[in-house]
């Protein structure tokens, strides 16, 4: 059991970008997830020195933050032969589109320079024994995303001829320790680390066997501890560089730095590297005191041909876009697109093209939206992704 940065005897800080505005963490390449992964790996180093430990049969398990650290350590260190991460992973779609990111602190996220989805992290555990576990009503690790991660990772195991080494275990319940999850975890560990059979049972329940006060290590906290400032020391500062000797040397150095910034630190920022999207000229239409602005978004690069789509902004005609106090983003799937067309298709026929079935006019819904938009300085943004746009959105 590792002593976590956030909840250990010497608590550090996990909420740098979450609530403290420490955005320099990302620019420096720091995340508390890195500290937790390092601690887990160093724990394996220590266990290897113990005479009673069989270093060929290491397993890792944890829930929530511990689940995330279990994923990280199992992915990074092949000494882990069996992993049971619980409630520690889901898709980026859950995090971003469904808003689950608001329920997590910084320790859940690695420095994602290359914009991986989480199934790529999970695949790094293959072909070692992996049981993906979760509850079915977990609000910050939704079951649909967990299942998608499992399905993607299982395909990797199958391609490696190791499908027997991956499993899925779901129990009823919220984001909480549940006895069925724990006993399933014990069963998986016994099978893959101790040679137990498929039908063997586990007699011991998952109960706290040691009082919390017995786990205390320090009577007095060490004066040289670095936990409370680990974000300042864990990732070294960039080495000092020799001043350029002339203008040509400076131009070369500057070009190298700018390229690194574009490709690593700010790869997803428009105007600094590959643009997030290429916007067409806006088309502005006003009807019944509501203004609709539409843009066509080209994909940011050939590597992401489905990264574009169509963007719609609706607001009261009496307000300028820069005066709006709230923007709400809706990412449209098939059902969302149909509802969008039903609500606004009569007032703005251009959004309902020949490529889609005629919208069923919903005058009541439009009146409600119109009333809100004309009263409030709010903007409603609707985004039709390219994967749906080709069939659904007339601007494509």
Tab-separated table of C-alpha atoms in Angstrom:
chain	number	residue	atom	x	y	z
A	1	UNK	CA	0.000	0.000	0.000
A	2	UNK	CA	1.537	3.285	-1.109
A	3	UNK	CA	1.163	6.581	0.739
A	4	UNK	CA	-0.577	8.821	-1.772
A	5	UNK	CA	0.355	12.450	-2.311
A	6	UNK	CA	-3.145	13.714	-1.575
A	7	UNK	CA	-4.243	11.535	1.335
A	8	UNK	CA	-1.006	10.351	2.922
A	9	UNK	CA	0.554	11.193	6.255
A	10	UNK	CA	2.314	14.124	4.593
A	11	UNK	CA	-0.375	15.388	2.227
A	12	UNK	CA	0.698	17.124	-0.946
A	13	UNK	CA	-1.432	18.806	-3.599
A	14	UNK	CA	-3.510	17.000	-6.225
A	15	UNK	CA	-5.707	19.907	-7.289
A	16	UNK	CA	-3.280	22.195	-9.100
A	17	UNK	CA	-5.312	22.846	-12.246
A	18	UNK	CA	-8.573	21.617	-10.733
A	19	UNK	CA	-8.921	24.558	-8.340
A	20	UNK	CA	-5.562	26.287	-7.731
A	21	UNK	CA	-4.817	27.718	-11.182
A	22	UNK	CA	-1.419	26.004	-11.422
A	23	UNK	CA	-1.510	25.727	-15.197
A	24	UNK	CA	2.282	25.738	-15.259
A	25	UNK	CA	2.057	22.079	-14.197
A	26	UNK	CA	1.270	21.034	-17.763
A	27	UNK	CA	3.873	23.305	-19.347
A	28	UNK	CA	6.513	21.814	-17.060
A	29	UNK	CA	5.320	18.275	-17.790
A	30	UNK	CA	4.119	17.645	-14.235
A	31	UNK	CA	1.095	15.751	-13.010
A	32	UNK	CA	0.554	14.108	-9.598
A	33	UNK	CA	-0.304	10.975	-11.572
A	34	UNK	CA	3.412	10.765	-12.328
A	35	UNK	CA	4.287	10.881	-8.638
A	36	UNK	CA	1.802	8.116	-7.839
A	37	UNK	CA	3.104	5.941	-10.688
A	38	UNK	CA	6.685	6.502	-9.511
A	39	UNK	CA	5.697	5.585	-5.935
A	40	UNK	CA	4.105	2.355	-7.144
A	41	UNK	CA	7.211	1.392	-9.113
A	42	UNK	CA	9.478	2.191	-6.158
A	43	UNK	CA	7.216	0.000	-4.009
A	44	UNK	CA	7.977	-2.911	-6.341
A	45	UNK	CA	11.686	-2.121	-6.018
A	46	UNK	CA	11.349	-2.380	-2.229
A	47	UNK	CA	9.286	-5.563	-2.334
A	48	UNK	CA	11.998	-7.225	-4.403
A	49	UNK	CA	14.385	-6.814	-1.442
A	50	UNK	CA	12.115	-8.726	0.944
A	51	UNK	CA	13.115	-12.381	1.428
A	52	UNK	CA	9.504	-13.531	1.854
A	53	UNK	CA	8.380	-12.007	-1.456
A	54	UNK	CA	8.233	-13.857	-4.788
A	55	UNK	CA	9.120	-11.106	-7.238
A	56	UNK	CA	7.797	-13.139	-10.174
A	57	UNK	CA	4.224	-12.838	-8.872
A	58	UNK	CA	3.478	-9.167	-8.328
A	59	UNK	CA	-0.093	-7.937	-8.594
A	60	UNK	CA	-1.625	-4.475	-8.373
A	61	UNK	CA	-5.133	-3.378	-7.480
A	62	UNK	CA	-6.917	-0.232	-6.339
A	63	UNK	CA	-10.133	1.733	-6.664
A	64	UNK	CA	-10.828	5.230	-8.029
A	65	UNK	CA	-7.503	7.058	-7.706
A	66	UNK	CA	-5.972	3.729	-6.732
A	67	UNK	CA	-7.545	2.252	-9.843
A	68	UNK	CA	-5.891	4.898	-12.003
A	69	UNK	CA	-2.506	4.292	-10.348
A	70	UNK	CA	-2.996	0.559	-10.902
A	71	UNK	CA	-3.430	1.234	-14.621
A	72	UNK	CA	-0.363	3.468	-14.722
A	73	UNK	CA	1.928	1.092	-12.827
A	74	UNK	CA	0.751	-1.993	-14.732
A	75	UNK	CA	1.295	-0.193	-18.047
A	76	UNK	CA	4.762	1.077	-17.109
A	77	UNK	CA	6.247	-1.883	-15.210
A	78	UNK	CA	6.134	-5.413	-16.613
A	79	UNK	CA	6.949	-6.863	-13.195
A	80	UNK	CA	3.191	-6.584	-12.607
A	81	UNK	CA	1.863	-9.981	-13.675
A	82	UNK	CA	-1.771	-9.446	-12.659
A	83	UNK	CA	-3.761	-6.190	-12.506
A	84	UNK	CA	-7.251	-5.460	-11.192
A	85	UNK	CA	-7.902	-1.702	-11.564
A	86	UNK	CA	-11.329	-0.700	-10.256
A	87	UNK	CA	-13.096	2.534	-11.286
A	88	UNK	CA	-9.920	4.088	-12.619
A	89	UNK	CA	-10.480	4.400	-16.353
A	90	UNK	CA	-13.043	5.479	-18.930
A	91	UNK	CA	-13.056	7.092	-22.357
A	92	UNK	CA	-12.106	10.663	-23.193
A	93	UNK	CA	-15.645	11.046	-24.530
A	94	UNK	CA	-16.977	10.410	-21.007
A	95	UNK	CA	-14.487	12.875	-19.556
A	96	UNK	CA	-15.020	15.681	-22.077
A	97	UNK	CA	-18.405	15.321	-23.776
A	98	UNK	CA	-20.242	13.864	-20.770
A	99	UNK	CA	-18.487	16.150	-18.292
A	100	UNK	CA	-16.939	13.507	-16.034
A	101	UNK	CA	-13.725	15.543	-15.899
A	102	UNK	CA	-15.401	17.833	-13.358
A	103	UNK	CA	-15.478	14.951	-10.860
A	104	UNK	CA	-11.753	14.244	-11.021
A	105	UNK	CA	-8.598	15.832	-9.670
A	106	UNK	CA	-5.296	16.127	-11.530
A	107	UNK	CA	-3.978	12.757	-10.326
A	108	UNK	CA	-6.268	10.971	-12.811
A	109	UNK	CA	-4.515	12.371	-15.881
A	110	UNK	CA	-1.114	11.724	-17.417
A	111	UNK	CA	0.565	14.357	-19.586
A	112	UNK	CA	-1.232	13.453	-22.801
A	113	UNK	CA	1.101	15.046	-25.374
A	114	UNK	CA	-0.011	12.761	-28.189
A	115	UNK	CA	-3.733	12.921	-27.372
A	116	UNK	CA	-4.287	9.243	-26.579
A	117	UNK	CA	-7.635	7.852	-25.620
A	118	UNK	CA	-7.484	5.612	-22.573
A	119	UNK	CA	-7.772	2.308	-24.416
A	120	UNK	CA	-4.184	2.910	-25.575
A	121	UNK	CA	-3.094	3.059	-21.932
A	122	UNK	CA	-5.028	-0.137	-21.191
A	123	UNK	CA	-3.475	-1.937	-24.156
A	124	UNK	CA	-0.005	-1.494	-22.647
A	125	UNK	CA	-0.902	-4.097	-19.992
A	126	UNK	CA	-1.381	-6.822	-22.638
A	127	UNK	CA	-0.820	-9.767	-22.622
A	128	UNK	CA	-0.548	-9.909	-18.821
A	129	UNK	CA	-3.570	-10.833	-16.670
A	130	UNK	CA	-6.030	-7.925	-16.503
A	131	UNK	CA	-9.481	-7.772	-14.910
A	132	UNK	CA	-11.406	-4.576	-15.736
A	133	UNK	CA	-13.781	-3.907	-12.837
A	134	UNK	CA	-16.424	-1.261	-12.145
A	135	UNK	CA	-19.871	-0.678	-10.723
A	136	UNK	CA	-22.816	-0.070	-13.026
A	137	UNK	CA	-23.950	3.282	-11.574
A	138	UNK	CA	-20.595	5.034	-11.211
A	139	UNK	CA	-21.122	8.712	-12.054
A	140	UNK	CA	-17.474	9.533	-12.817
A	141	UNK	CA	-16.537	6.261	-14.511
A	142	UNK	CA	-19.707	5.542	-16.521
A	143	UNK	CA	-20.323	1.951	-17.488
A	144	UNK	CA	-20.598	2.669	-21.227
A	145	UNK	CA	-17.086	4.104	-21.359
A	146	UNK	CA	-15.638	1.332	-19.186
A	147	UNK	CA	-17.192	-1.275	-21.476
A	148	UNK	CA	-15.796	0.466	-24.565
A	149	UNK	CA	-12.326	0.415	-22.989
A	150	UNK	CA	-12.727	-3.290	-22.262
A	151	UNK	CA	-13.883	-4.100	-25.792
A	152	UNK	CA	-10.990	-2.222	-27.397
A	153	UNK	CA	-8.429	-3.809	-25.082
A	154	UNK	CA	-9.883	-7.271	-25.519
A	155	UNK	CA	-9.266	-7.012	-29.277
A	156	UNK	CA	-5.573	-6.413	-28.521
A	157	UNK	CA	-5.459	-9.463	-26.240
A	158	UNK	CA	-7.173	-11.550	-28.917
A	159	UNK	CA	-4.655	-10.435	-31.549
A	160	UNK	CA	-1.867	-11.506	-29.178
A	161	UNK	CA	-3.456	-14.919	-28.561
A	162	UNK	CA	-4.013	-14.043	-24.875
A	163	UNK	CA	-7.777	-13.510	-24.678
A	164	UNK	CA	-7.925	-15.798	-21.651
A	165	UNK	CA	-5.912	-13.206	-19.711
A	166	UNK	CA	-8.498	-10.420	-19.833
A	167	UNK	CA	-11.807	-10.292	-17.997
A	168	UNK	CA	-14.656	-7.916	-17.175
A	169	UNK	CA	-16.315	-7.776	-13.754
A	170	UNK	CA	-19.284	-5.481	-13.101
A	171	UNK	CA	-21.171	-5.153	-9.817
A	172	UNK	CA	-24.295	-3.177	-8.975
A	173	UNK	CA	-23.684	0.055	-7.125
A	174	UNK	CA	-22.313	3.626	-7.125
A	175	UNK	CA	-18.720	4.883	-7.079
A	176	UNK	CA	-17.917	2.930	-3.940
A	177	UNK	CA	-16.175	-0.179	-2.687
A	178	UNK	CA	-18.588	-3.070	-3.162
A	179	UNK	CA	-18.074	-6.537	-1.703
A	180	UNK	CA	-18.826	-8.350	-5.016
A	181	UNK	CA	-16.061	-6.335	-6.706
A	182	UNK	CA	-13.605	-7.175	-3.958
A	183	UNK	CA	-14.322	-10.898	-3.950
A	184	UNK	CA	-14.093	-10.960	-7.744
A	185	UNK	CA	-10.720	-9.255	-7.459
A	186	UNK	CA	-9.505	-11.850	-4.949
A	187	UNK	CA	-10.663	-14.662	-7.246
A	188	UNK	CA	-8.802	-13.208	-10.243
A	189	UNK	CA	-5.616	-12.721	-8.229
A	190	UNK	CA	-5.751	-16.289	-6.872
A	191	UNK	CA	-6.284	-17.687	-10.352
A	192	UNK	CA	-3.447	-15.814	-12.043
A	193	UNK	CA	-0.932	-15.577	-9.194
A	194	UNK	CA	-1.611	-18.750	-7.177
A	195	UNK	CA	-2.958	-21.176	-9.776
A	196	UNK	CA	-6.502	-21.428	-8.402
A	197	UNK	CA	-9.183	-22.966	-10.614
A	198	UNK	CA	-12.167	-21.296	-12.261
A	199	UNK	CA	-14.576	-22.786	-9.718
A	200	UNK	CA	-12.488	-22.200	-6.606
A	201	UNK	CA	-14.109	-19.945	-4.014
A	202	UNK	CA	-12.794	-17.257	-1.694
A	203	UNK	CA	-13.729	-17.656	1.971
A	204	UNK	CA	-12.347	-14.413	3.373
A	205	UNK	CA	-14.524	-11.298	2.897
A	206	UNK	CA	-12.994	-7.932	2.147
A	207	UNK	CA	-12.963	-6.339	5.594
A	208	UNK	CA	-10.540	-3.957	7.232
A	209	UNK	CA	-8.154	-6.180	9.163
A	210	UNK	CA	-5.879	-3.484	10.571
A	211	UNK	CA	-7.109	-0.391	12.487
A	212	UNK	CA	-6.127	2.820	10.700
A	213	UNK	CA	-4.012	4.084	13.603
A	214	UNK	CA	-1.860	0.938	13.349
A	215	UNK	CA	-0.821	1.980	9.836
A	216	UNK	CA	0.792	5.188	11.061
A	217	UNK	CA	4.500	5.445	10.251
A	218	UNK	CA	5.704	8.831	11.543
A	219	UNK	CA	5.553	10.086	15.104
A	220	UNK	CA	7.029	13.365	13.887
A	221	UNK	CA	7.061	14.387	10.246
A	222	UNK	CA	10.595	14.570	8.797
A	223	UNK	CA	11.909	18.094	8.406
A	224	UNK	CA	13.358	17.338	4.965
A	225	UNK	CA	10.111	16.029	3.462
A	226	UNK	CA	9.319	17.168	-0.095
A	227	UNK	CA	5.720	15.958	-0.354
A	228	UNK	CA	4.213	19.387	0.150
A	229	UNK	CA	6.275	20.853	-2.692
A	230	UNK	CA	6.719	17.782	-4.888
A	231	UNK	CA	5.235	19.640	-7.860
A	232	UNK	CA	8.250	21.976	-7.747
A	233	UNK	CA	10.914	19.264	-7.673
A	234	UNK	CA	9.553	16.063	-9.246
A	235	UNK	CA	10.139	17.232	-12.825
A	236	UNK	CA	13.506	19.001	-13.158
A	237	UNK	CA	13.591	22.474	-14.607
A	238	UNK	CA	14.995	22.759	-18.101
A	239	UNK	CA	18.772	22.965	-18.165
A	240	UNK	CA	20.296	26.376	-18.653
A	241	UNK	CA	21.447	26.904	-22.214
A	242	UNK	CA	24.485	28.715	-23.492
A	243	UNK	CA	23.676	32.135	-24.901
A	244	UNK	CA	23.800	32.173	-28.717
A	245	UNK	CA	26.940	33.674	-30.173
A	246	UNK	CA	25.285	35.499	-33.063
A	247	UNK	CA	21.983	36.239	-34.721
A	248	UNK	CA	22.076	33.089	-36.849
A	249	UNK	CA	22.600	30.895	-33.760
A	250	UNK	CA	19.737	32.639	-32.007
A	251	UNK	CA	17.411	32.138	-34.982
A	252	UNK	CA	18.227	28.416	-35.011
A	253	UNK	CA	17.703	28.070	-31.261
A	254	UNK	CA	14.460	30.020	-31.357
A	255	UNK	CA	13.134	27.923	-34.247
A	256	UNK	CA	13.843	24.728	-32.289
A	257	UNK	CA	12.074	26.025	-29.198
A	258	UNK	CA	9.049	27.191	-31.171
A	259	UNK	CA	8.772	23.838	-32.925
A	260	UNK	CA	8.864	22.012	-29.576
A	261	UNK	CA	6.208	24.326	-28.159
A	262	UNK	CA	3.941	23.814	-31.165
A	263	UNK	CA	4.302	20.040	-31.253
A	264	UNK	CA	4.442	19.245	-27.537
A	265	UNK	CA	3.071	21.929	-25.209
A	266	UNK	CA	0.390	23.497	-27.404
A	267	UNK	CA	-0.309	20.957	-30.137
A	268	UNK	CA	-4.070	21.327	-29.751
A	269	UNK	CA	-4.191	25.129	-29.617
A	270	UNK	CA	-5.411	26.957	-32.690
A	271	UNK	CA	-2.773	29.141	-34.315
A	272	UNK	CA	0.244	27.552	-32.580
A	273	UNK	CA	0.641	24.241	-34.363
A	274	UNK	CA	-1.844	22.288	-36.358
A	275	UNK	CA	-4.991	24.378	-35.927
A	276	UNK	CA	-7.807	22.842	-33.927
A	277	UNK	CA	-10.059	23.402	-36.946
A	278	UNK	CA	-10.222	25.537	-40.078
A	279	UNK	CA	-13.303	27.744	-39.944
A	280	UNK	CA	-15.209	28.804	-43.030
A	281	UNK	CA	-16.619	32.291	-43.305
A	282	UNK	CA	-19.670	32.535	-41.019
A	283	UNK	CA	-23.193	32.662	-42.441
A	284	UNK	CA	-25.459	34.851	-40.285
A	285	UNK	CA	-29.275	34.671	-40.412
A	286	UNK	CA	-31.827	36.373	-38.163
A	287	UNK	CA	-35.473	35.382	-37.776
A	288	UNK	CA	-38.038	36.080	-35.044
A	289	UNK	CA	-35.482	37.944	-32.907
A	290	UNK	CA	-33.075	34.993	-32.920
A	291	UNK	CA	-29.730	35.021	-34.737
A	292	UNK	CA	-28.179	31.863	-36.177
A	293	UNK	CA	-24.505	31.814	-37.178
A	294	UNK	CA	-23.138	28.754	-38.985
A	295	UNK	CA	-19.573	27.675	-39.728
A	296	UNK	CA	-18.081	24.781	-41.599
A	297	UNK	CA	-15.087	23.247	-39.758
A	298	UNK	CA	-12.530	21.402	-41.867
A	299	UNK	CA	-10.539	18.609	-40.142
A	300	UNK	CA	-7.353	19.854	-38.448
A	301	UNK	CA	-5.174	17.457	-40.453
A	302	UNK	CA	-5.168	14.449	-42.743
A	303	UNK	CA	-4.412	12.329	-39.670
A	304	UNK	CA	-7.839	13.148	-38.235
A	305	UNK	CA	-10.192	13.222	-41.238
A	306	UNK	CA	-13.267	13.134	-38.997
A	307	UNK	CA	-12.135	15.941	-36.729
A	308	UNK	CA	-14.265	18.600	-38.400
A	309	UNK	CA	-17.980	19.160	-38.706
A	310	UNK	CA	-20.582	21.924	-38.639
A	311	UNK	CA	-21.005	24.510	-35.909
A	312	UNK	CA	-24.144	26.504	-35.112
A	313	UNK	CA	-24.477	29.415	-32.666
A	314	UNK	CA	-27.918	30.687	-31.632
A	315	UNK	CA	-28.540	33.762	-29.485
A	316	UNK	CA	-30.939	36.645	-29.112
A	317	UNK	CA	-30.697	39.105	-31.995
A	318	UNK	CA	-30.507	41.994	-29.520
A	319	UNK	CA	-27.167	40.728	-28.168
A	320	UNK	CA	-23.749	40.657	-29.773
A	321	UNK	CA	-21.817	37.384	-29.455
A	322	UNK	CA	-19.091	39.082	-27.426
A	323	UNK	CA	-21.718	40.238	-24.899
A	324	UNK	CA	-23.024	36.735	-24.163
A	325	UNK	CA	-22.500	35.695	-20.547
A	326	UNK	CA	-22.989	31.940	-20.945
A	327	UNK	CA	-22.227	29.509	-23.773
A	328	UNK	CA	-23.651	25.977	-23.703
A	329	UNK	CA	-22.187	23.382	-26.084
A	330	UNK	CA	-24.330	20.536	-27.436
A	331	UNK	CA	-22.556	17.795	-29.415
A	332	UNK	CA	-25.180	16.321	-31.721
A	333	UNK	CA	-25.619	12.630	-32.364
A	334	UNK	CA	-28.449	11.235	-34.510
A	335	UNK	CA	-31.126	11.904	-31.912
A	336	UNK	CA	-29.689	15.299	-31.028
A	337	UNK	CA	-29.595	16.346	-34.660
A	338	UNK	CA	-33.227	15.346	-35.161
A	339	UNK	CA	-34.319	17.345	-32.107
A	340	UNK	CA	-32.258	20.324	-33.265
A	341	UNK	CA	-33.895	20.229	-36.686
A	342	UNK	CA	-37.366	19.795	-35.206
A	343	UNK	CA	-36.888	22.850	-32.989
A	344	UNK	CA	-35.198	25.297	-35.367
A	345	UNK	CA	-35.900	23.942	-38.849
A	346	UNK	CA	-38.965	26.102	-39.533
A	347	UNK	CA	-37.251	29.332	-38.492
A	348	UNK	CA	-33.966	28.447	-40.198
A	349	UNK	CA	-34.629	26.093	-43.125
A	350	UNK	CA	-30.955	26.144	-44.125
A	351	UNK	CA	-30.064	23.780	-41.280
A	352	UNK	CA	-32.403	21.110	-42.626
A	353	UNK	CA	-30.967	20.104	-45.988
A	354	UNK	CA	-31.964	17.614	-48.584
A	355	UNK	CA	-29.700	14.967	-47.063
A	356	UNK	CA	-31.914	14.530	-44.013
A	357	UNK	CA	-35.525	13.613	-43.616
A	358	UNK	CA	-37.879	16.557	-43.242
A	359	UNK	CA	-37.887	17.754	-39.661
A	360	UNK	CA	-41.059	17.431	-37.637
A	361	UNK	CA	-41.723	20.989	-36.571
A	362	UNK	CA	-41.845	21.496	-32.808
A	363	UNK	CA	-43.245	25.005	-32.451
A	364	UNK	CA	-43.587	24.713	-28.678
A	365	UNK	CA	-39.904	23.842	-28.270
A	366	UNK	CA	-38.903	26.740	-30.544
A	367	UNK	CA	-41.039	29.200	-28.565
A	368	UNK	CA	-39.380	28.064	-25.342
A	369	UNK	CA	-35.888	28.398	-26.824
A	370	UNK	CA	-36.737	31.748	-28.408
A	371	UNK	CA	-38.075	33.080	-25.104
A	372	UNK	CA	-34.911	32.063	-23.284
A	373	UNK	CA	-32.547	33.431	-25.937
A	374	UNK	CA	-34.298	36.782	-26.214
A	375	UNK	CA	-34.391	37.264	-22.426
A	376	UNK	CA	-30.976	35.967	-21.427
A	377	UNK	CA	-27.513	36.812	-22.698
A	378	UNK	CA	-26.957	33.154	-23.468
A	379	UNK	CA	-25.621	31.406	-26.535
A	380	UNK	CA	-26.500	27.855	-27.542
A	381	UNK	CA	-23.754	26.134	-29.555
A	382	UNK	CA	-24.577	23.001	-31.535
A	383	UNK	CA	-21.782	20.940	-33.089
A	384	UNK	CA	-22.465	18.291	-35.708
A	385	UNK	CA	-19.403	16.017	-35.844
A	386	UNK	CA	-18.002	15.003	-39.207
A	387	UNK	CA	-18.858	11.332	-38.662
A	388	UNK	CA	-22.544	12.364	-38.554
A	389	UNK	CA	-22.236	15.530	-40.611
A	390	UNK	CA	-21.738	13.785	-43.932
A	391	UNK	CA	-25.225	12.312	-43.710
A	392	UNK	CA	-26.972	14.771	-41.418
A	393	UNK	CA	-25.699	18.303	-41.916
A	394	UNK	CA	-26.366	20.156	-45.174
A	395	UNK	CA	-23.197	22.263	-44.997
A	396	UNK	CA	-20.933	19.224	-45.461
